Amino acid sequence: EVQLLESGGGLVQPGGSLRLSCAASQFTFSSYAMGWVRQAPGKGLQWVSSLSNSGYSTYYTESVKGRFTISRDNSKNTLYLQMNSLRAEDTAVYYCAKSGIAFGGTINYFDCWGQGTLVTVSS
Amino acid sequence: EIVLTQSPGTLSLSPGERGTLSCRASQSVSSNYLAWYQQKPGQAPRLLIYGASSRAPGIPDRFSGSGSGTDFTLTISRLEPEDFAVYYCQQYVSSPATFGQGTKVEIK
């Protein structure tokens, strides 16, 4: 069974940084694009960023461009999200998600999701 | 950016009834690159439908997706108690990928 396990969330002050990790298992990680989707408390889903299977192609939602960086280490089966200059509006549960098609487009649907990690930006 | 608008915001139904959820896009979703997800409180979303009408593995056949262009529908033929949840549509035509605001299906 595919597993995605996020870590790295927590409480951070405005302007601070966090790095989220997502450890993947039970599938060929290097064959699939991956992404991050967030959900603010009581709100809907918002796509944040996606990364191609090779790591060469990246996409971001406008509000995080220049502040967040998505990356992956295919040798460690791990996805990352480096978050800098954090704002109160970045407070959310962050989900790691696997694209549904091997060697498919970087922007894709997600067929497997982690349980999420909570990021709280507050002074 | 493709904006997805879901309706209704809340759908109040009884078990056994049919549920029809709508997702309208601000511009054409080419190749029917539209997915539907179910989310229950405290849980991660679960993929139900991709490519507008293809059921994900393990999804019961009471869930079906249809539509093309700008208008898409998720139909739950007979609601089971476990189907009461929030449903989201998502387009993956191009960046930014976008989600609808969700439809909550609640017990009447």
PDB file of C-alpha atoms in Angstrom:
ATOM      1  CA  GLU A   1       0.000   0.000   0.000  1.00  0.00           C
ATOM      2  CA  VAL A   2       1.290   3.444  -0.967  1.00  0.00           C
ATOM      3  CA  GLN A   3       2.320   5.498   2.051  1.00  0.00           C
ATOM      4  CA  LEU A   4       3.125   9.175   2.383  1.00  0.00           C
ATOM      5  CA  LEU A   5       4.252  10.481   5.753  1.00  0.00           C
ATOM      6  CA  GLU A   6       4.671  14.211   6.277  1.00  0.00           C
ATOM      7  CA  SER A   7       6.743  15.806   9.008  1.00  0.00           C
ATOM      8  CA  GLY A   8       8.227  19.169   9.907  1.00  0.00           C
ATOM      9  CA  GLY A   9       5.136  21.173  10.748  1.00  0.00           C
ATOM     10  CA  GLY A  10       4.797  23.283  13.848  1.00  0.00           C
ATOM     11  CA  LEU A  11       4.460  26.772  15.269  1.00  0.00           C
ATOM     12  CA  VAL A  12       6.599  29.490  13.696  1.00  0.00           C
ATOM     13  CA  GLN A  13       6.633  33.261  13.989  1.00  0.00           C
ATOM     14  CA  PRO A  14       5.757  35.488  11.041  1.00  0.00           C
ATOM     15  CA  GLY A  15       8.797  35.882   8.825  1.00  0.00           C
ATOM     16  CA  GLY A  16      10.202  32.563   9.948  1.00  0.00           C
ATOM     17  CA  SER A  17      11.018  29.389   8.028  1.00  0.00           C
ATOM     18  CA  LEU A  18      10.082  25.717   8.088  1.00  0.00           C
ATOM     19  CA  ARG A  19      10.977  22.731   5.953  1.00  0.00           C
ATOM     20  CA  LEU A  20       8.361  20.058   5.433  1.00  0.00           C
ATOM     21  CA  SER A  21       9.329  16.522   4.460  1.00  0.00           C
ATOM     22  CA  CYS A  22       7.266  13.725   2.965  1.00  0.00           C
ATOM     23  CA  ALA A  23       8.619  10.203   3.134  1.00  0.00           C
ATOM     24  CA  ALA A  24       7.182   7.963   0.429  1.00  0.00           C
ATOM     25  CA  SER A  25       7.064   4.190   0.305  1.00  0.00           C
ATOM     26  CA  GLN A  26       5.547   1.234  -1.527  1.00  0.00           C
ATOM     27  CA  PHE A  27       5.756   2.750  -5.011  1.00  0.00           C
ATOM     28  CA  THR A  28       8.470   3.786  -7.466  1.00  0.00           C
ATOM     29  CA  PHE A  29       8.886   7.348  -6.201  1.00  0.00           C
ATOM     30  CA  SER A  30      11.128   8.495  -9.050  1.00  0.00           C
ATOM     31  CA  SER A  31       8.403   7.738 -11.620  1.00  0.00           C
ATOM     32  CA  TYR A  32       5.776  10.136 -10.288  1.00  0.00           C
ATOM     33  CA  ALA A  33       5.305  13.871 -10.059  1.00  0.00           C
ATOM     34  CA  MET A  34       4.494  14.976  -6.522  1.00  0.00           C
ATOM     35  CA  GLY A  35       2.773  17.953  -4.985  1.00  0.00           C
ATOM     36  CA  TRP A  36       1.752  19.859  -1.899  1.00  0.00           C
ATOM     37  CA  VAL A  37      -1.827  20.913  -1.182  1.00  0.00           C
ATOM     38  CA  ARG A  38      -2.865  22.932   1.866  1.00  0.00           C
ATOM     39  CA  GLN A  39      -6.054  23.496   3.801  1.00  0.00           C
ATOM     40  CA  ALA A  40      -6.495  26.443   6.129  1.00  0.00           C
ATOM     41  CA  PRO A  41      -8.591  25.749   9.247  1.00  0.00           C
ATOM     42  CA  GLY A  42     -12.231  25.299   8.253  1.00  0.00           C
ATOM     43  CA  LYS A  43     -11.500  26.105   4.611  1.00  0.00           C
ATOM     44  CA  GLY A  44     -11.198  24.264   1.314  1.00  0.00           C
ATOM     45  CA  LEU A  45      -8.262  22.753  -0.510  1.00  0.00           C
ATOM     46  CA  GLN A  46      -5.601  24.920  -2.160  1.00  0.00           C
ATOM     47  CA  TRP A  47      -2.910  23.558  -4.467  1.00  0.00           C
ATOM     48  CA  VAL A  48       0.486  24.943  -3.433  1.00  0.00           C
ATOM     49  CA  SER A  49       3.173  23.416  -5.647  1.00  0.00           C
ATOM     50  CA  SER A  50       4.071  20.473  -7.875  1.00  0.00           C
ATOM     51  CA  LEU A  51       7.331  18.935  -9.033  1.00  0.00           C
ATOM     52  CA  SER A  52       8.034  16.604 -11.937  1.00  0.00           C
ATOM     53  CA  ASN A  53       9.331  13.095 -11.356  1.00  0.00           C
ATOM     54  CA  SER A  54      12.857  14.181 -12.337  1.00  0.00           C
ATOM     55  CA  GLY A  55      12.732  17.325 -10.227  1.00  0.00           C
ATOM     56  CA  TYR A  56      13.513  19.585 -13.173  1.00  0.00           C
ATOM     57  CA  SER A  57      10.051  21.092 -13.585  1.00  0.00           C
ATOM     58  CA  THR A  58       8.368  23.036 -10.788  1.00  0.00           C
ATOM     59  CA  TYR A  59       5.161  25.006 -10.433  1.00  0.00           C
ATOM     60  CA  TYR A  60       3.816  27.203  -7.631  1.00  0.00           C
ATOM     61  CA  THR A  61       0.640  29.007  -6.736  1.00  0.00           C
ATOM     62  CA  GLU A  62       1.124  32.757  -7.071  1.00  0.00           C
ATOM     63  CA  SER A  63       0.955  33.559  -3.359  1.00  0.00           C
ATOM     64  CA  VAL A  64       3.996  31.420  -2.491  1.00  0.00           C
ATOM     65  CA  LYS A  65       6.256  32.182  -5.454  1.00  0.00           C
ATOM     66  CA  GLY A  66       9.646  33.433  -4.290  1.00  0.00           C
ATOM     67  CA  ARG A  67       9.003  32.203  -0.727  1.00  0.00           C
ATOM     68  CA  PHE A  68       8.483  28.436  -1.050  1.00  0.00           C
ATOM     69  CA  THR A  69      10.726  25.909  -2.804  1.00  0.00           C
ATOM     70  CA  ILE A  70       9.680  22.380  -3.661  1.00  0.00           C
ATOM     71  CA  SER A  71      12.341  19.717  -4.149  1.00  0.00           C
ATOM     72  CA  ARG A  72      12.859  15.975  -3.999  1.00  0.00           C
ATOM     73  CA  ASP A  73      15.545  13.415  -3.336  1.00  0.00           C
ATOM     74  CA  ASN A  74      14.740  10.351  -5.404  1.00  0.00           C
ATOM     75  CA  SER A  75      17.518   8.383  -3.703  1.00  0.00           C
ATOM     76  CA  LYS A  76      15.739   8.891  -0.370  1.00  0.00           C
ATOM     77  CA  ASN A  77      12.152   8.695  -1.670  1.00  0.00           C
ATOM     78  CA  THR A  78      11.468  12.030  -0.040  1.00  0.00           C
ATOM     79  CA  LEU A  79       9.682  15.219  -1.089  1.00  0.00           C
ATOM     80  CA  TYR A  80      10.389  18.573   0.542  1.00  0.00           C
ATOM     81  CA  LEU A  81       8.824  21.997   0.847  1.00  0.00           C
ATOM     82  CA  GLN A  82      11.079  24.783   2.088  1.00  0.00           C
ATOM     83  CA  MET A  83       8.921  27.611   3.353  1.00  0.00           C
ATOM     84  CA  ASN A  84      10.491  31.024   4.008  1.00  0.00           C
ATOM     85  CA  SER A  85       9.072  34.424   4.944  1.00  0.00           C
ATOM     86  CA  LEU A  86       6.030  32.741   6.414  1.00  0.00           C
ATOM     87  CA  ARG A  87       2.835  34.716   6.872  1.00  0.00           C
ATOM     88  CA  ALA A  88      -0.250  34.226   9.012  1.00  0.00           C
ATOM     89  CA  GLU A  89      -2.195  33.298   5.886  1.00  0.00           C
ATOM     90  CA  ASP A  90       0.131  30.313   5.346  1.00  0.00           C
ATOM     91  CA  THR A  91      -1.377  28.668   8.432  1.00  0.00           C
ATOM     92  CA  ALA A  92      -2.841  25.372   7.246  1.00  0.00           C
ATOM     93  CA  VAL A  93      -2.581  21.624   7.179  1.00  0.00           C
ATOM     94  CA  TYR A  94      -0.119  20.767   4.416  1.00  0.00           C
ATOM     95  CA  TYR A  95      -0.712  17.534   2.515  1.00  0.00           C
ATOM     96  CA  CYS A  96       1.834  15.720   0.415  1.00  0.00           C
ATOM     97  CA  ALA A  97       0.207  14.060  -2.590  1.00  0.00           C
ATOM     98  CA  LYS A  98       1.241  11.666  -5.363  1.00  0.00           C
ATOM     99  CA  SER A  99       0.239  12.245  -8.956  1.00  0.00           C
ATOM    100  CA  GLY A 100      -1.908   9.605 -10.556  1.00  0.00           C
ATOM    101  CA  ILE A 101       0.118   8.839 -13.661  1.00  0.00           C
ATOM    102  CA  ALA A 102       3.669   7.522 -13.899  1.00  0.00           C
ATOM    103  CA  PHE A 103       5.779   9.810 -16.108  1.00  0.00           C
ATOM    104  CA  GLY A 104       2.705  11.995 -16.580  1.00  0.00           C
ATOM    105  CA  GLY A 105       2.384  15.760 -16.535  1.00  0.00           C
ATOM    106  CA  THR A 106       3.673  17.689 -13.552  1.00  0.00           C
ATOM    107  CA  ILE A 107       0.230  19.270 -13.069  1.00  0.00           C
ATOM    108  CA  ASN A 108      -1.983  16.268 -12.440  1.00  0.00           C
ATOM    109  CA  TYR A 109      -4.626  14.739 -10.257  1.00  0.00           C
ATOM    110  CA  PHE A 110      -3.565  13.169  -6.969  1.00  0.00           C
ATOM    111  CA  ASP A 111      -4.366   9.528  -6.261  1.00  0.00           C
ATOM    112  CA  CYS A 112      -2.755   9.239  -2.853  1.00  0.00           C
ATOM    113  CA  TRP A 113      -2.451  11.722   0.001  1.00  0.00           C
ATOM    114  CA  GLY A 114      -0.577  11.813   3.294  1.00  0.00           C
ATOM    115  CA  GLN A 115      -2.340  12.584   6.544  1.00  0.00           C
ATOM    116  CA  GLY A 116      -1.015  16.117   6.614  1.00  0.00           C
ATOM    117  CA  THR A 117       1.146  18.252   8.884  1.00  0.00           C
ATOM    118  CA  LEU A 118      -0.081  21.418  10.574  1.00  0.00           C
ATOM    119  CA  VAL A 119       1.805  24.661  10.085  1.00  0.00           C
ATOM    120  CA  THR A 120       0.819  27.523  12.358  1.00  0.00           C
ATOM    121  CA  VAL A 121       2.256  30.983  11.737  1.00  0.00           C
ATOM    122  CA  SER A 122       1.670  33.187  14.743  1.00  0.00           C
ATOM    123  CA  SER A 123       3.496  35.450  17.148  1.00  0.00           C
TER     124      SER A 123
ATOM    125  CA  GLU B   1      -6.297  30.674 -13.949  1.00  0.00           C
ATOM    126  CA  ILE B   2      -9.299  28.374 -14.268  1.00  0.00           C
ATOM    127  CA  VAL B   3     -11.840  29.101 -11.531  1.00  0.00           C
ATOM    128  CA  LEU B   4     -14.079  26.208 -10.486  1.00  0.00           C
ATOM    129  CA  THR B   5     -17.467  26.948  -8.932  1.00  0.00           C
ATOM    130  CA  GLN B   6     -19.265  24.131  -7.156  1.00  0.00           C
ATOM    131  CA  SER B   7     -22.967  24.046  -6.413  1.00  0.00           C
ATOM    132  CA  PRO B   8     -24.821  23.749  -4.224  1.00  0.00           C
ATOM    133  CA  GLY B   9     -22.721  24.724  -1.239  1.00  0.00           C
ATOM    134  CA  THR B  10     -24.618  22.272   0.932  1.00  0.00           C
ATOM    135  CA  LEU B  11     -26.797  19.356  -0.136  1.00  0.00           C
ATOM    136  CA  SER B  12     -29.178  17.906   2.464  1.00  0.00           C
ATOM    137  CA  LEU B  13     -30.262  14.392   1.592  1.00  0.00           C
ATOM    138  CA  SER B  14     -31.414  11.170   3.224  1.00  0.00           C
ATOM    139  CA  PRO B  15     -29.638   7.813   2.934  1.00  0.00           C
ATOM    140  CA  GLY B  16     -30.774   6.034  -0.205  1.00  0.00           C
ATOM    141  CA  GLU B  17     -31.423   9.245  -2.113  1.00  0.00           C
ATOM    142  CA  ARG B  18     -29.557  10.346  -5.226  1.00  0.00           C
ATOM    143  CA  GLY B  19     -27.048  13.170  -4.973  1.00  0.00           C
ATOM    144  CA  THR B  20     -26.064  15.416  -7.872  1.00  0.00           C
ATOM    145  CA  LEU B  21     -23.121  17.775  -7.438  1.00  0.00           C
ATOM    146  CA  SER B  22     -22.087  20.379  -9.999  1.00  0.00           C
ATOM    147  CA  CYS B  23     -18.702  21.855 -10.896  1.00  0.00           C
ATOM    148  CA  ARG B  24     -18.564  24.695 -13.420  1.00  0.00           C
ATOM    149  CA  ALA B  25     -15.299  25.997 -14.871  1.00  0.00           C
ATOM    150  CA  SER B  26     -14.563  29.579 -15.930  1.00  0.00           C
ATOM    151  CA  GLN B  27     -13.038  28.251 -19.165  1.00  0.00           C
ATOM    152  CA  SER B  28     -12.989  24.952 -20.963  1.00  0.00           C
ATOM    153  CA  VAL B  29     -11.252  22.081 -19.179  1.00  0.00           C
ATOM    154  CA  SER B  30      -9.532  20.468 -22.126  1.00  0.00           C
ATOM    155  CA  SER B  31      -9.084  16.707 -22.337  1.00  0.00           C
ATOM    156  CA  ASN B  32     -11.565  16.494 -19.458  1.00  0.00           C
ATOM    157  CA  TYR B  33      -8.733  16.922 -16.978  1.00  0.00           C
ATOM    158  CA  LEU B  34     -11.100  17.100 -14.027  1.00  0.00           C
ATOM    159  CA  ALA B  35     -11.031  15.086 -10.806  1.00  0.00           C
ATOM    160  CA  TRP B  36     -13.360  14.665  -7.833  1.00  0.00           C
ATOM    161  CA  TYR B  37     -12.332  14.043  -4.223  1.00  0.00           C
ATOM    162  CA  GLN B  38     -14.172  13.152  -1.038  1.00  0.00           C
ATOM    163  CA  GLN B  39     -13.031  14.465   2.333  1.00  0.00           C
ATOM    164  CA  LYS B  40     -14.349  13.475   5.749  1.00  0.00           C
ATOM    165  CA  PRO B  41     -13.626  15.483   8.932  1.00  0.00           C
ATOM    166  CA  GLY B  42     -10.080  15.028  10.163  1.00  0.00           C
ATOM    167  CA  GLN B  43      -9.073  12.966   7.139  1.00  0.00           C
ATOM    168  CA  ALA B  44      -7.085  13.540   3.990  1.00  0.00           C
ATOM    169  CA  PRO B  45      -8.976  13.823   0.700  1.00  0.00           C
ATOM    170  CA  ARG B  46      -9.625  10.636  -1.265  1.00  0.00           C
ATOM    171  CA  LEU B  47      -9.647  10.460  -5.055  1.00  0.00           C
ATOM    172  CA  LEU B  48     -13.005   9.347  -6.474  1.00  0.00           C
ATOM    173  CA  ILE B  49     -12.961  10.273 -10.161  1.00  0.00           C
ATOM    174  CA  TYR B  50     -10.299  11.379 -12.669  1.00  0.00           C
ATOM    175  CA  GLY B  51     -10.559  12.281 -16.332  1.00  0.00           C
ATOM    176  CA  ALA B  52     -14.083  13.523 -15.561  1.00  0.00           C
ATOM    177  CA  SER B  53     -15.587  10.030 -15.613  1.00  0.00           C
ATOM    178  CA  SER B  54     -13.047   7.340 -14.671  1.00  0.00           C
ATOM    179  CA  ARG B  55     -13.516   5.853 -11.220  1.00  0.00           C
ATOM    180  CA  ALA B  56     -10.393   5.444  -9.114  1.00  0.00           C
ATOM    181  CA  PRO B  57      -9.551   1.908  -7.969  1.00  0.00           C
ATOM    182  CA  GLY B  58     -11.721   0.703  -5.100  1.00  0.00           C
ATOM    183  CA  ILE B  59     -14.384   3.381  -5.533  1.00  0.00           C
ATOM    184  CA  PRO B  60     -17.938   1.961  -5.455  1.00  0.00           C
ATOM    185  CA  ASP B  61     -19.913   2.161  -8.687  1.00  0.00           C
ATOM    186  CA  ARG B  62     -22.588   4.295  -7.039  1.00  0.00           C
ATOM    187  CA  PHE B  63     -20.153   7.174  -7.712  1.00  0.00           C
ATOM    188  CA  SER B  64     -20.094   8.399 -11.293  1.00  0.00           C
ATOM    189  CA  GLY B  65     -18.690  11.442 -13.057  1.00  0.00           C
ATOM    190  CA  SER B  66     -19.826  13.083 -16.256  1.00  0.00           C
ATOM    191  CA  GLY B  67     -19.515  16.255 -18.264  1.00  0.00           C
ATOM    192  CA  SER B  68     -17.147  18.073 -20.579  1.00  0.00           C
ATOM    193  CA  GLY B  69     -16.004  21.553 -21.486  1.00  0.00           C
ATOM    194  CA  THR B  70     -17.074  23.775 -18.607  1.00  0.00           C
ATOM    195  CA  ASP B  71     -19.796  21.717 -16.901  1.00  0.00           C
ATOM    196  CA  PHE B  72     -19.140  18.616 -14.853  1.00  0.00           C
ATOM    197  CA  THR B  73     -21.252  16.510 -12.508  1.00  0.00           C
ATOM    198  CA  LEU B  74     -20.596  14.003  -9.743  1.00  0.00           C
ATOM    199  CA  THR B  75     -23.537  11.702  -9.103  1.00  0.00           C
ATOM    200  CA  ILE B  76     -23.991   9.453  -6.094  1.00  0.00           C
ATOM    201  CA  SER B  77     -26.758   7.074  -7.115  1.00  0.00           C
ATOM    202  CA  ARG B  78     -27.874   5.940  -3.667  1.00  0.00           C
ATOM    203  CA  LEU B  79     -26.328   7.626  -0.650  1.00  0.00           C
ATOM    204  CA  GLU B  80     -24.821   5.366   1.971  1.00  0.00           C
ATOM    205  CA  PRO B  81     -24.178   6.640   5.528  1.00  0.00           C
ATOM    206  CA  GLU B  82     -20.438   6.801   4.820  1.00  0.00           C
ATOM    207  CA  ASP B  83     -20.965   9.124   1.835  1.00  0.00           C
ATOM    208  CA  PHE B  84     -21.854  12.144   3.942  1.00  0.00           C
ATOM    209  CA  ALA B  85     -18.770  14.307   3.506  1.00  0.00           C
ATOM    210  CA  VAL B  86     -17.365  17.271   1.583  1.00  0.00           C
ATOM    211  CA  TYR B  87     -16.667  16.849  -2.140  1.00  0.00           C
ATOM    212  CA  TYR B  88     -14.184  18.872  -4.192  1.00  0.00           C
ATOM    213  CA  CYS B  89     -13.545  19.092  -7.896  1.00  0.00           C
ATOM    214  CA  GLN B  90     -10.074  19.880  -9.263  1.00  0.00           C
ATOM    215  CA  GLN B  91      -8.815  20.798 -12.710  1.00  0.00           C
ATOM    216  CA  TYR B  92      -5.345  19.746 -13.826  1.00  0.00           C
ATOM    217  CA  VAL B  93      -5.225  21.220 -17.301  1.00  0.00           C
ATOM    218  CA  SER B  94      -2.548  23.728 -16.444  1.00  0.00           C
ATOM    219  CA  SER B  95      -0.829  25.585 -13.653  1.00  0.00           C
ATOM    220  CA  PRO B  96      -2.144  26.694 -11.292  1.00  0.00           C
ATOM    221  CA  ALA B  97      -4.103  23.575 -10.575  1.00  0.00           C
ATOM    222  CA  THR B  98      -7.295  24.707  -8.891  1.00  0.00           C
ATOM    223  CA  PHE B  99      -9.986  23.246  -6.653  1.00  0.00           C
ATOM    224  CA  GLY B 100     -13.603  24.177  -6.303  1.00  0.00           C
ATOM    225  CA  GLN B 101     -14.751  25.513  -2.941  1.00  0.00           C
ATOM    226  CA  GLY B 102     -16.472  22.238  -2.060  1.00  0.00           C
ATOM    227  CA  THR B 103     -19.976  20.850  -1.643  1.00  0.00           C
ATOM    228  CA  LYS B 104     -20.976  19.484   1.746  1.00  0.00           C
ATOM    229  CA  VAL B 105     -23.362  16.538   1.589  1.00  0.00           C
ATOM    230  CA  GLU B 106     -25.169  16.343   4.903  1.00  0.00           C
ATOM    231  CA  ILE B 107     -27.806  14.088   6.381  1.00  0.00           C
ATOM    232  CA  LYS B 108     -31.303  15.536   6.106  1.00  0.00           C
TER     233      LYS B 108
END
